[in-house]
XYZ file of C-alpha atoms in Angstrom:
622
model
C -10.992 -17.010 20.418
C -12.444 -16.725 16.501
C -13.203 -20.257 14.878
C -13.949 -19.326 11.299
C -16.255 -22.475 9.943
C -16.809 -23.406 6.494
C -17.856 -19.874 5.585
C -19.474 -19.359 1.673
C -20.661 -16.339 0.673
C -21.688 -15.694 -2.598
C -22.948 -12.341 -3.916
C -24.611 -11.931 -7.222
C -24.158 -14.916 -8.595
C -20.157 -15.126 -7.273
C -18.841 -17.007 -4.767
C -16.640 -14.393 -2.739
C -16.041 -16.826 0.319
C -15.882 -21.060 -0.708
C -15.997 -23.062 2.776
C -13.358 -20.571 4.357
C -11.999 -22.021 7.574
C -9.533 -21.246 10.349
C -8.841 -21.278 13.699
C -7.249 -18.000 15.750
C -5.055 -18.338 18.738
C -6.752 -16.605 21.829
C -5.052 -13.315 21.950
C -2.895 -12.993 18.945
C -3.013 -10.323 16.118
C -3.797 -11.693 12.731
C -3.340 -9.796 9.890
C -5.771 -10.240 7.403
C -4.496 -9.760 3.561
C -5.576 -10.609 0.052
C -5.479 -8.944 -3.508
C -8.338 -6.280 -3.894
C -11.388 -7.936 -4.612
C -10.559 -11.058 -2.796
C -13.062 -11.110 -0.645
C -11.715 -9.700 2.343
C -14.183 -6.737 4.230
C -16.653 -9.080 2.977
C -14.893 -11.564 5.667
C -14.402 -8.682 7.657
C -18.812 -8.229 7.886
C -19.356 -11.982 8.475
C -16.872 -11.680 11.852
C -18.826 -8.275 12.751
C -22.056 -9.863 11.771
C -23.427 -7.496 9.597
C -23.440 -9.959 7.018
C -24.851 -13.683 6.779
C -23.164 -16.424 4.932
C -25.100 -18.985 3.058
C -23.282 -21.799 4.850
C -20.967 -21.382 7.903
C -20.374 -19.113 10.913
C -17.824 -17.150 12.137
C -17.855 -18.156 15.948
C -16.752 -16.226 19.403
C -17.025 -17.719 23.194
C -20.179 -16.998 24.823
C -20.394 -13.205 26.571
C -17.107 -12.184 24.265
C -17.429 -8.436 23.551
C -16.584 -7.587 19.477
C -15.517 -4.098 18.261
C -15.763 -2.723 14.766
C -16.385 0.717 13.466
C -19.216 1.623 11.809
C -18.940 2.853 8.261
C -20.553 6.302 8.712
C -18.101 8.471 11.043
C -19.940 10.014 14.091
C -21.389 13.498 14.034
C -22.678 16.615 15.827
C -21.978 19.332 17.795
C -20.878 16.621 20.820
C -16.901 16.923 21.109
C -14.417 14.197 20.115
C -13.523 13.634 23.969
C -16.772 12.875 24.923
C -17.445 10.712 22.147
C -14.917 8.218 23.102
C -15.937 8.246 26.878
C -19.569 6.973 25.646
C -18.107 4.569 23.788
C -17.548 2.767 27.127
C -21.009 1.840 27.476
C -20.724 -0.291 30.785
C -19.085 2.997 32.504
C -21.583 5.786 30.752
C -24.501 3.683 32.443
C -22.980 3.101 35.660
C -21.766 6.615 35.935
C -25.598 7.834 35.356
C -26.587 5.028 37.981
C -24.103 6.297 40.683
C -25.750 9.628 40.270
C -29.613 8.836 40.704
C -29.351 5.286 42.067
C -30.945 5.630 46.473
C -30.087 1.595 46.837
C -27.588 2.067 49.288
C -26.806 -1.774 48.773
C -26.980 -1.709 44.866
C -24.954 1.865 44.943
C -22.374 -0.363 46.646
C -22.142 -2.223 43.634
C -21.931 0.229 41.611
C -18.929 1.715 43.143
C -17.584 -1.750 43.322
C -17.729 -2.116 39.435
C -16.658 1.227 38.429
C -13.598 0.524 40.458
C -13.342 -2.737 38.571
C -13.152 -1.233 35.378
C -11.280 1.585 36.118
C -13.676 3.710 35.327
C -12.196 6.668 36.893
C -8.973 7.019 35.018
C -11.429 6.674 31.859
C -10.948 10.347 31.348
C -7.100 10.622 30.766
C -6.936 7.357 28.977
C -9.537 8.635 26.360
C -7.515 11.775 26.037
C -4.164 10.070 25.285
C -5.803 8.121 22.756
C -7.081 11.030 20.906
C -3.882 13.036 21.397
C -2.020 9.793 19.930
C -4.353 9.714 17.016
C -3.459 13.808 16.402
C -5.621 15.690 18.649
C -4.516 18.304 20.685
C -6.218 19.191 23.863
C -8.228 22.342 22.031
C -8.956 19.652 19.321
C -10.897 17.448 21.718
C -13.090 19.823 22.902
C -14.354 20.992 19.520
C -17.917 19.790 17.849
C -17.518 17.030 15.696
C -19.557 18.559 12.559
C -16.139 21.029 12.731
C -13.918 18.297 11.427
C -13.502 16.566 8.284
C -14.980 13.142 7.252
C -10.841 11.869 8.051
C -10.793 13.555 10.968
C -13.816 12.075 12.098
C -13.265 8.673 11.162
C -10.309 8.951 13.701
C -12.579 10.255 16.396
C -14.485 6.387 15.329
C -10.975 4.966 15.756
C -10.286 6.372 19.323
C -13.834 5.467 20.729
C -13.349 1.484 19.056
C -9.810 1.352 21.114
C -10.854 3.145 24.053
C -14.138 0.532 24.334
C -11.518 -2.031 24.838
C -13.309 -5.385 22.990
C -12.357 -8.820 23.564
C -12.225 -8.979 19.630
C -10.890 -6.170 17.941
C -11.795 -5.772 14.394
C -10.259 -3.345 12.202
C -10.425 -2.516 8.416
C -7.606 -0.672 6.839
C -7.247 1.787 10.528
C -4.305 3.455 8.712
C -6.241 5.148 5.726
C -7.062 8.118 7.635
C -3.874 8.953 9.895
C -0.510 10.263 8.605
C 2.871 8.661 9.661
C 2.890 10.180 12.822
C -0.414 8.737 13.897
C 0.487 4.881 12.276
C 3.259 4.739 14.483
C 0.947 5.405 17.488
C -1.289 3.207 16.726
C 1.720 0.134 15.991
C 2.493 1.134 19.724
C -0.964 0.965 21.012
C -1.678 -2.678 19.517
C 1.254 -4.029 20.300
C -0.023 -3.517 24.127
C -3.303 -4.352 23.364
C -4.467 -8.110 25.571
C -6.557 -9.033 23.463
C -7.736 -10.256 20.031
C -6.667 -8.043 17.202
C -8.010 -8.693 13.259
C -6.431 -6.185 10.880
C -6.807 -5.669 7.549
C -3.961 -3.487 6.123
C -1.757 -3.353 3.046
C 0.849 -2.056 4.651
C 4.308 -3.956 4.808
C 5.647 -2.145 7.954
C 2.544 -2.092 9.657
C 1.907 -5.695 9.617
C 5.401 -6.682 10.905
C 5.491 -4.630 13.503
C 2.084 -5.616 14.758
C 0.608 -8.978 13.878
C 1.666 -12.668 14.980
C -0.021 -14.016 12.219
C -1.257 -13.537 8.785
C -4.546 -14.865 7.670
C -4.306 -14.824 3.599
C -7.432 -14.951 1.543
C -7.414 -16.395 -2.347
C -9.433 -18.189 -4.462
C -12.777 -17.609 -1.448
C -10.084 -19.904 0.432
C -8.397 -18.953 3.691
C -4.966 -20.033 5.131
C -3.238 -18.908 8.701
C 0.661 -18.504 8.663
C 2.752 -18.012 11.734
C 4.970 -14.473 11.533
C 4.634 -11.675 10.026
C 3.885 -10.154 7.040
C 8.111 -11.209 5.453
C 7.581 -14.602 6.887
C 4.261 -15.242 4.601
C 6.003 -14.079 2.001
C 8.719 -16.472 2.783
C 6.268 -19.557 3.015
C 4.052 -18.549 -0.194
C 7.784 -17.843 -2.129
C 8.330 -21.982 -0.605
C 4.703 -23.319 -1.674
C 4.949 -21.456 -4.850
C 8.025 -23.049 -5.785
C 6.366 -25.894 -5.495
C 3.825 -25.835 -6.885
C 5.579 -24.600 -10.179
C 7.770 -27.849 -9.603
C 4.300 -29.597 -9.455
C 3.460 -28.030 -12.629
C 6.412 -28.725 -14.326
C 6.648 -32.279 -13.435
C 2.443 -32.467 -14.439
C 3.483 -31.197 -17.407
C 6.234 -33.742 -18.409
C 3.883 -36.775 -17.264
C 0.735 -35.561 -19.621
C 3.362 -35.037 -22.466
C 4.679 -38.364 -21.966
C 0.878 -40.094 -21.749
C -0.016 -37.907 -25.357
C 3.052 -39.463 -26.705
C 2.067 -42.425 -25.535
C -1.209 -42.712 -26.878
C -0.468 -41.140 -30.110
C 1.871 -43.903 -30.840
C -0.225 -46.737 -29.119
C -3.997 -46.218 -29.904
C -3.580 -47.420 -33.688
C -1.927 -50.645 -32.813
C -4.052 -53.994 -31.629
C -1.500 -55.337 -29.102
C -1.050 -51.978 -27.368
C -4.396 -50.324 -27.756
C -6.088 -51.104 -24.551
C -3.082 -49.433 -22.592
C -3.439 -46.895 -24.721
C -7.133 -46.700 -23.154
C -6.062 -46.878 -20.000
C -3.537 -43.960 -20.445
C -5.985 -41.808 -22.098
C -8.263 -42.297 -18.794
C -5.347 -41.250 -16.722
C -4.653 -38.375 -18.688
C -8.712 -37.059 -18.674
C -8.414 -37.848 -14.817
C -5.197 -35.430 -14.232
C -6.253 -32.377 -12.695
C -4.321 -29.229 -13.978
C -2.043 -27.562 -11.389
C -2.835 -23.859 -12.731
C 0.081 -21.766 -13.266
C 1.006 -18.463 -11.179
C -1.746 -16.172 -12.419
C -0.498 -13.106 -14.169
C -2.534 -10.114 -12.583
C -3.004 -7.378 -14.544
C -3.816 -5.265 -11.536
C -0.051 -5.234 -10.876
C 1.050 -3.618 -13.706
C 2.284 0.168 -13.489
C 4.629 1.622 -15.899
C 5.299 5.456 -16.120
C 6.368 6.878 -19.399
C 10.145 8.335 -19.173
C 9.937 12.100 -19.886
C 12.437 13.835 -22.059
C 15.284 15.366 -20.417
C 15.611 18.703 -18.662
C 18.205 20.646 -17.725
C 18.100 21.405 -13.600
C 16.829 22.602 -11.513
C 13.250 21.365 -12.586
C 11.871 24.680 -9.838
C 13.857 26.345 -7.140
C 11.737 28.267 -4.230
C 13.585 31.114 -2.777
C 11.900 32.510 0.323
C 8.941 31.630 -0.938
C 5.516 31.824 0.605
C 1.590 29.952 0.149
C -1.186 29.476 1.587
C -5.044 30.464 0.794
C -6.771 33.787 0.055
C -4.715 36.084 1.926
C -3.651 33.670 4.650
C 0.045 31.687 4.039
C 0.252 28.231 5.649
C 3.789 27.927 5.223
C 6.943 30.637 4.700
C 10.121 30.633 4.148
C 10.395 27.961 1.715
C 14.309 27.760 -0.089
C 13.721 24.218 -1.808
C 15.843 22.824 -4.915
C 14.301 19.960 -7.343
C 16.062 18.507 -9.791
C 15.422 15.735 -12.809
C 16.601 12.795 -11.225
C 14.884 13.810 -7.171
C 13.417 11.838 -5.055
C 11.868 13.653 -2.379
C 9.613 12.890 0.485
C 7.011 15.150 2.844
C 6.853 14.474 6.083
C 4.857 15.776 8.843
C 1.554 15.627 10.537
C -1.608 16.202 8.519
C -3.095 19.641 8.110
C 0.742 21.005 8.300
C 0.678 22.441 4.751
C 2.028 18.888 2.548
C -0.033 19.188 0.333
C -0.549 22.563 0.247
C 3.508 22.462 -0.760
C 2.394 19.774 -2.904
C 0.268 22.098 -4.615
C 2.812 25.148 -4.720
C 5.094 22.719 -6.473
C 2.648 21.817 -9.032
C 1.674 25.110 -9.798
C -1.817 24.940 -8.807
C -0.427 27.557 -6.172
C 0.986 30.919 -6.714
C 3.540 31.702 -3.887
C 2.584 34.948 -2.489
C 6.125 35.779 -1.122
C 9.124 35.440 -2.847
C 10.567 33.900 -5.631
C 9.644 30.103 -7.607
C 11.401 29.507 -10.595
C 10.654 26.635 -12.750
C 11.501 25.219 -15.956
C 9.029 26.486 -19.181
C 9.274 22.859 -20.690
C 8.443 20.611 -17.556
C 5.188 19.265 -17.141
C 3.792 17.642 -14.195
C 1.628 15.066 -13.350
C 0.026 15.512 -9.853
C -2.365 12.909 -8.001
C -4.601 12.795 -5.590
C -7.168 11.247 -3.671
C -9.790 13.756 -5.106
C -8.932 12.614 -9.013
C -9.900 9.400 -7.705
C -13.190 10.196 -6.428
C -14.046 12.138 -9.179
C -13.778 9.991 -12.157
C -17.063 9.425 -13.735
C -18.360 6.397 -12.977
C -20.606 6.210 -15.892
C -17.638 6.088 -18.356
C -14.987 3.033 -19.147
C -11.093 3.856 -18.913
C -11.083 4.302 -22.807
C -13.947 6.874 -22.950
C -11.806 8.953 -20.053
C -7.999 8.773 -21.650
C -9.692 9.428 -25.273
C -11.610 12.284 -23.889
C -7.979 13.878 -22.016
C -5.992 12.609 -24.721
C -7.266 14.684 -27.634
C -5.981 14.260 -31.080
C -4.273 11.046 -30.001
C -4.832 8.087 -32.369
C -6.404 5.196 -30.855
C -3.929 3.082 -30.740
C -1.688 5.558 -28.852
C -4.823 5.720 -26.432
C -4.602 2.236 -25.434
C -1.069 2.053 -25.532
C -1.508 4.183 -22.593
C -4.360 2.739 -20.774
C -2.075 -0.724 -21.360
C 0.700 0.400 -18.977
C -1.204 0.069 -16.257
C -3.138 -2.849 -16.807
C -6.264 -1.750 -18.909
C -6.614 -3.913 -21.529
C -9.262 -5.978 -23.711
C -12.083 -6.037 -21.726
C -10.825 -4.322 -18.587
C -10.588 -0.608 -21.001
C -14.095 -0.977 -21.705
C -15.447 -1.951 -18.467
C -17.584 0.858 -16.736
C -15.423 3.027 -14.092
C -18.754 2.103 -11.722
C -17.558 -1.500 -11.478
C -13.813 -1.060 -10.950
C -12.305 -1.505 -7.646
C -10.897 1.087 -5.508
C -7.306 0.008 -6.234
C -8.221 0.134 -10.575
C -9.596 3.447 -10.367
C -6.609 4.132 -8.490
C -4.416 2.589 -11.435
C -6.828 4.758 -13.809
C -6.228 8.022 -12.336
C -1.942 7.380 -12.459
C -2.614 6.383 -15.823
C -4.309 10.336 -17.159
C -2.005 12.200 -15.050
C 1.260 10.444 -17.241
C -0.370 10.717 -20.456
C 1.882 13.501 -21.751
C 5.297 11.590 -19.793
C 5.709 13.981 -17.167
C 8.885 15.458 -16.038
C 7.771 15.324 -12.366
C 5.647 13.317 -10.449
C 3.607 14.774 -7.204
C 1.804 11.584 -5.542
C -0.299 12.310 -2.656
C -1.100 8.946 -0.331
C -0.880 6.877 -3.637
C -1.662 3.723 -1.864
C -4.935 4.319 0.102
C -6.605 1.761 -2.673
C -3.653 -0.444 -3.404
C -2.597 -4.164 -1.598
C 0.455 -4.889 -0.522
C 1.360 -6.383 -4.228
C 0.053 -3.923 -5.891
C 2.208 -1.258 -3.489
C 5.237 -3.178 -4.646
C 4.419 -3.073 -8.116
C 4.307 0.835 -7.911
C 7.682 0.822 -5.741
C 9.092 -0.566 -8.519
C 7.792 1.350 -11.336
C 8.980 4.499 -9.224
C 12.537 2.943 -9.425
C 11.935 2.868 -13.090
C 10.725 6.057 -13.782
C 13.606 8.423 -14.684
C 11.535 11.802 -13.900
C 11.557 13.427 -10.577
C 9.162 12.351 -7.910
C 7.288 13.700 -4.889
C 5.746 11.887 -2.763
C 3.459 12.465 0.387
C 2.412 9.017 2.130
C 2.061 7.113 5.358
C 3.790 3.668 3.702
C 7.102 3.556 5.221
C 8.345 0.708 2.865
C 7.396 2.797 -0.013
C 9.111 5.840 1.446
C 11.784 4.038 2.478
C 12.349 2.379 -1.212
C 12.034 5.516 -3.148
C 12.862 8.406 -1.374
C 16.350 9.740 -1.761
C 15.865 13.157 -0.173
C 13.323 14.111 3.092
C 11.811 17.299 3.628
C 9.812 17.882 7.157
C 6.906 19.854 6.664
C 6.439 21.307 10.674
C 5.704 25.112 12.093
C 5.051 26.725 9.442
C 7.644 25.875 6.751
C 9.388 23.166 5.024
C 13.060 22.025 5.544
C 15.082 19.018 4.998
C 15.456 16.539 7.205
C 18.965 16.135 8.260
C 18.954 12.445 8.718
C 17.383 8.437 6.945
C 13.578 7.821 7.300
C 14.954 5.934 10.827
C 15.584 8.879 12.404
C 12.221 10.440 12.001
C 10.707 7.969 13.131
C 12.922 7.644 16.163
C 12.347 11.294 16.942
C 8.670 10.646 16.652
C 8.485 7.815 19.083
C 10.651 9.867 21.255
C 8.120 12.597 21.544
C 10.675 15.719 20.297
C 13.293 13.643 19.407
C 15.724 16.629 21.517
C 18.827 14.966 22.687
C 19.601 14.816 26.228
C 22.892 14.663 26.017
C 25.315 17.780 25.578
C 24.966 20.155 23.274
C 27.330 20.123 20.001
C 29.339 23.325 19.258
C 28.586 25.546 16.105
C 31.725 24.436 14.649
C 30.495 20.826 15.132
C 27.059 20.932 14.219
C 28.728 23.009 10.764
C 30.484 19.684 10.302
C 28.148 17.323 10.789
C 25.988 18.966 8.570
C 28.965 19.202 5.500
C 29.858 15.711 6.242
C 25.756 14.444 6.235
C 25.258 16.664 3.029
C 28.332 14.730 1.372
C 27.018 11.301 2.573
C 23.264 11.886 1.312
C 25.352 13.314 -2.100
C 27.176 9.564 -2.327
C 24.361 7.945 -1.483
C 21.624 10.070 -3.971
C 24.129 9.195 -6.616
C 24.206 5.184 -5.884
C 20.205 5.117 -5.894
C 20.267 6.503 -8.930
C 22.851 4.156 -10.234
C 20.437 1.127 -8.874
C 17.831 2.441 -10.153
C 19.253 2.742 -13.736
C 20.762 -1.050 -13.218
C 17.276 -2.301 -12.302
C 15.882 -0.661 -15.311
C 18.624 -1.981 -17.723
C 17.702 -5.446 -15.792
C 14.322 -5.648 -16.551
C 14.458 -4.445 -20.022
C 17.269 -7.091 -20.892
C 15.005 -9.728 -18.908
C 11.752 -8.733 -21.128
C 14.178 -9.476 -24.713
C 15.443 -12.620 -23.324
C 12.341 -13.822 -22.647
C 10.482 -12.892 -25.777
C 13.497 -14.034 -27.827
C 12.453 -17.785 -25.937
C 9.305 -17.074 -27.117
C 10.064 -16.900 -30.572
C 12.580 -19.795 -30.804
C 9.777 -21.962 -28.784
C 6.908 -20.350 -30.599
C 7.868 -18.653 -34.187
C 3.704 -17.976 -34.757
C 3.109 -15.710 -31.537
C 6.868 -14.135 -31.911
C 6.553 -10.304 -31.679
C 7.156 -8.761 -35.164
C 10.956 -7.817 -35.031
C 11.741 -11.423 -34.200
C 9.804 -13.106 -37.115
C 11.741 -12.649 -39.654
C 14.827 -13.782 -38.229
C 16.368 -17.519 -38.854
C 16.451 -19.738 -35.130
C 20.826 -19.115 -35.411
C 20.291 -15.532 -35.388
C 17.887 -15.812 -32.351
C 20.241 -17.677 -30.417
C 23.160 -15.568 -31.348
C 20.768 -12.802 -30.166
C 19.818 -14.240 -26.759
C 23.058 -15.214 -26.203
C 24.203 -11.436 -26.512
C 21.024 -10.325 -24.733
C 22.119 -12.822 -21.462
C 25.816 -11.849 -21.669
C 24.780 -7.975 -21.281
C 22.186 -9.395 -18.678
C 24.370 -10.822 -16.324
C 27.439 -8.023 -16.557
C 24.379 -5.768 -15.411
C 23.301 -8.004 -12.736
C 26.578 -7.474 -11.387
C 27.178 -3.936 -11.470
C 23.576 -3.876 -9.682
C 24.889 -6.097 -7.147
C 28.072 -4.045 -6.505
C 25.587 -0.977 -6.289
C 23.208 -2.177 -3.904
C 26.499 -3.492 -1.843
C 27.937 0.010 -1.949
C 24.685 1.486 -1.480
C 23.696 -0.333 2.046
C 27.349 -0.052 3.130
C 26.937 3.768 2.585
C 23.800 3.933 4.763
């Protein structure tokens, strides 16, 4: 269906694309994925054609119809629902045709293909679509210019699907929706007949839907069978070897320098010396895994608090005089994990908001602790760094007072560094200035964290990364996002956010989402008693209690881990390499530093095991 051909691109002086080259299977669904900044919507505008590569083509059979949106979302006082029936342009003509056309014989036709394409159940089809993607039937009928630019780009979604291409392109189609909406769309491509591209970051989303993952690196690309956890099962395999590769490399040019340095002096043995030293100037380096700096997220622990962190007792918020949501009774304490759920524009983040005081509850009580401070991002903080200013000028300028090396000790946590803390905000990606803007709201090691779709600028590595610096982090957390894995990792406790008011959700991230793909998620069974919905809710509120406690117990275990991991390995450092040892290990004689590391590795491995007796206990409870 798509025969990608030697494609190069290069773009001010970089290559971004080197001879990329693959073949996709007539109707499958490839998930395209890379590290931000690979390359990839720059793939994405050769297959669209909206870019041309200096050598290369991206190539589709003859007549094959290709869909992509548009980067500016459509506007005007034209109505959602009739954007996406124009979007079929075959039908819109024909339609016009059947009403001015006096051919009798080419009127025939036209009948004849409208029933071909089913143009007449067009209507309905473009409203489920839009009702899928979150609009309601009052919604659709609306002007465009009344919607936001998210909203919008949805209404840009709906007409691409409803159009139907042969070739369906689509960049990152999950920025824009909420949870509800993602798992619509997972349905709807799973039906779809024909050729899907997708770029997305998200785990879930690309197991669910692709057949195929199409990873770009190095301007190179490579197509793997599976989803998105079997590529990561086939790059763990070629990884490991090509660190065996490297290894062995490794041994054989240390075995040729030996060689020569013995050899080269002496008459009888000099000219295989020669020849050695040839060998050794033709031996291409097998590079070693690259250490990305983009991955690195680590949130400051905050000093402890007593709970609750803020209790809301009948509480109330909204704007001006008008509450969005009421009768709020919430609990957070130090060690929470909490989750949002619901449908955007049902008042997350205005809870969000509430909870980080940028809100004043106009009913009722909220009570929080004087000492806590929060650190609360969003989208918005993202946007609105300057772009005329390096990381360094912003945390110096938010960090006042603080000495400079306490400035860059901050910026180094997540990944800012040398160069990189210097570099103008302007030329950062999306996914740094994402890593930025986590970095100034933890300056002061905040006692609770209130992340708002985190991820919108992060790949799927970097999305790991920050699942496991959540994990880490021994503050409270609250997050609102459409990443199941990352809800699914972090969140202990879930809270639906739905008619007006905010409750938890008696049941695992599963059951949501079984509710949503059952429409209500109402049972049609029997109904339960009083008595026995009482004690199903005691004996759920014990089992989340059991199980809240056994997170937090993994959570503490994978902390201990990796901080017994980082000693060990810097204590091989400094046997291996006394010169670059870090300064408490200088001084000490090579017996100490193996006494050490053997102490280090015994406490390593008795907390490896209490982890894996944890994470045992931990799935058996769920």
């Amino acid at each position: 269906m798509l025969n990608l051909n030697g494609i190069t691109v290069r773009l001010g002086g970089r290559t971004i694309l080197d001879g990329a080259s693959a073949a996709l299977p007539p109707g499958s669904r490839v998930g395209l994925i890379g590290r931000n900044g690979a390359g990839k919507s720059t793939l994405v505008r050769v297959i669209a054609g909206l870019l041309e590569p200096d050598d290369g083509s991206a190539d589709m059979p003859r007549g094959a119809r290709l869909g992509y949106i548009a980067q500016e979302a459509p506007s005007g006082d034209v109505t959602p629902f009739d954007t996406v029936l124009a979007a079929d342009v075959e039908r819109a003509a024909l339609m016009v045709e059947s009403e001015t056309c006096e051919d009798p014989d080419r009127l025939g036709d036209v009948y004849e293909r409208l029933i071909a394409i089913d143009a007449y159940t067009a209507p309905a089809r473009a409203a489920q679509i839009l009702l899928g993607l979150g609009f309601d039937e009052d919604m659709q009928q609306r002007p465009l210019d009344s919607f936001s630019g998210g909203w919008k780009m949805r209404v840009a979604l709906a007409a691409l699907l409803f159009s139907q291409p042969d070739l369906l392109l689509l960049d990152e189609p999950s920025n824009h929706l909420d949870l509800e909406a993602v798992m619509w769309l997972e349905d709807f491509l799973k039906g779809y007949k024909a050729t899907i591209v997708v770029v997305s970051h998200e785990r879930d989303f690309l197991n669910n839907v692709v057949d195929h993952i199409l990873h770009l690196q190095g301007g190179k690309i490579t197509l793997y069978p599976g989803g998105y956890d079997a590529f990561e099962r086939q790059r763990a395999e070629r990884l490991a070897q090509l660190e065996a590769a490297r290894t062995n490399q490794a041994t054989q040019r240390a075995k040729l320098q030996e060689y020569i340095a013995k050899n080269s002096a002496r008459a009888s043995t000099a000219k295989q010396a020669q020849s050695r030293q040839k060998m050794l100037a033709k031996m291409q380096p097998i590079a070693d895994a690259y250490n990305d700096p983009s991955l690195s997220f680590d949130f400051p622990d905050p000093s402890e608090l007593r709970p609750p962190l803020i209790t809301l007792d009948m509480a109330a918020v909204g704007y001006a005089e008008t509450p969005i949501l009421k009768r709020l009774n919430l609990r957070l304490d130090p060690d929470d994990r909490l989750a949002l759920l619901g449908r955007n524009g049902n008042g997350k983040t205005t809870l969000a908001r509430l909870l980080a005081a940028q809100l004043a509850p106009m009913e009722g009580d909220m009570a929080s602790s004087g000492k806590m401070k929060v650190g609360y991002f969003t989208q918005y903080q993202v946007e609105e760094l300057d772009t005329d200013d390096t990381p360094l000028e912003h945390m110096t300028r938010i960090m006042k007072g603080a000495s400079p090396a306490a400035v860059r000790g901050q910026l180094g946590r997540f990944g800012f560094s040398g160069d990189k803390a210097t570099t103008k905000v302007g030329k950062l990606s999306g996914g740094e200035r994402a890593r930025l803007a986590l970095a100034l709201i933890t300056r002061e090691a905040p006692h609770l964290l209130i992340l708002d779709e985190p991820t919108n600028h992060l790949d799927v590595d970097a999305r790991e990364a920050l699942v496991q610096a959540l994990n880490a982090y021994t503050g409270a957390v609250v997050l609102v996002s459409h990443d199941r894995h990352m809800l699914e990792m972090t969140a202990d406790r879930l809270v639906l956010v739905d008619h007006g008011t905010a409750k938890e959700f008696d049941g695992a991230l599963d059951d949501y989402i079984a509710m949503i793909l059952a429409g209500d998620g109402a049972s049609s069974g029997p109904k339960e008693s009083k008595a026995d919905r009482k004690a199903g809710k005691k004996a759920a509120a014990e089992a989340r209690e059991k199980e809240t406690a056994l997170r937090k117990t993994v959570r503490d275990l994978e902390a201990d881990t990796a901080r017994f991991s980082k000693e060990r390995n810097a204590l091989d450092h400094a046997m291996f390499d006394p010169t670059g040892a870090e300064p408490r290990f200088k001084a000490m004689s090579m017996s100490d530093l193996s006494r050490r590391r053997a102490e280090v590795q015994a406490k390593l491995e008795a907390v490896e095991a209490k982890w894996l007796e944890a994470s045992e206990a931990l799935e058996s409870a769920g």
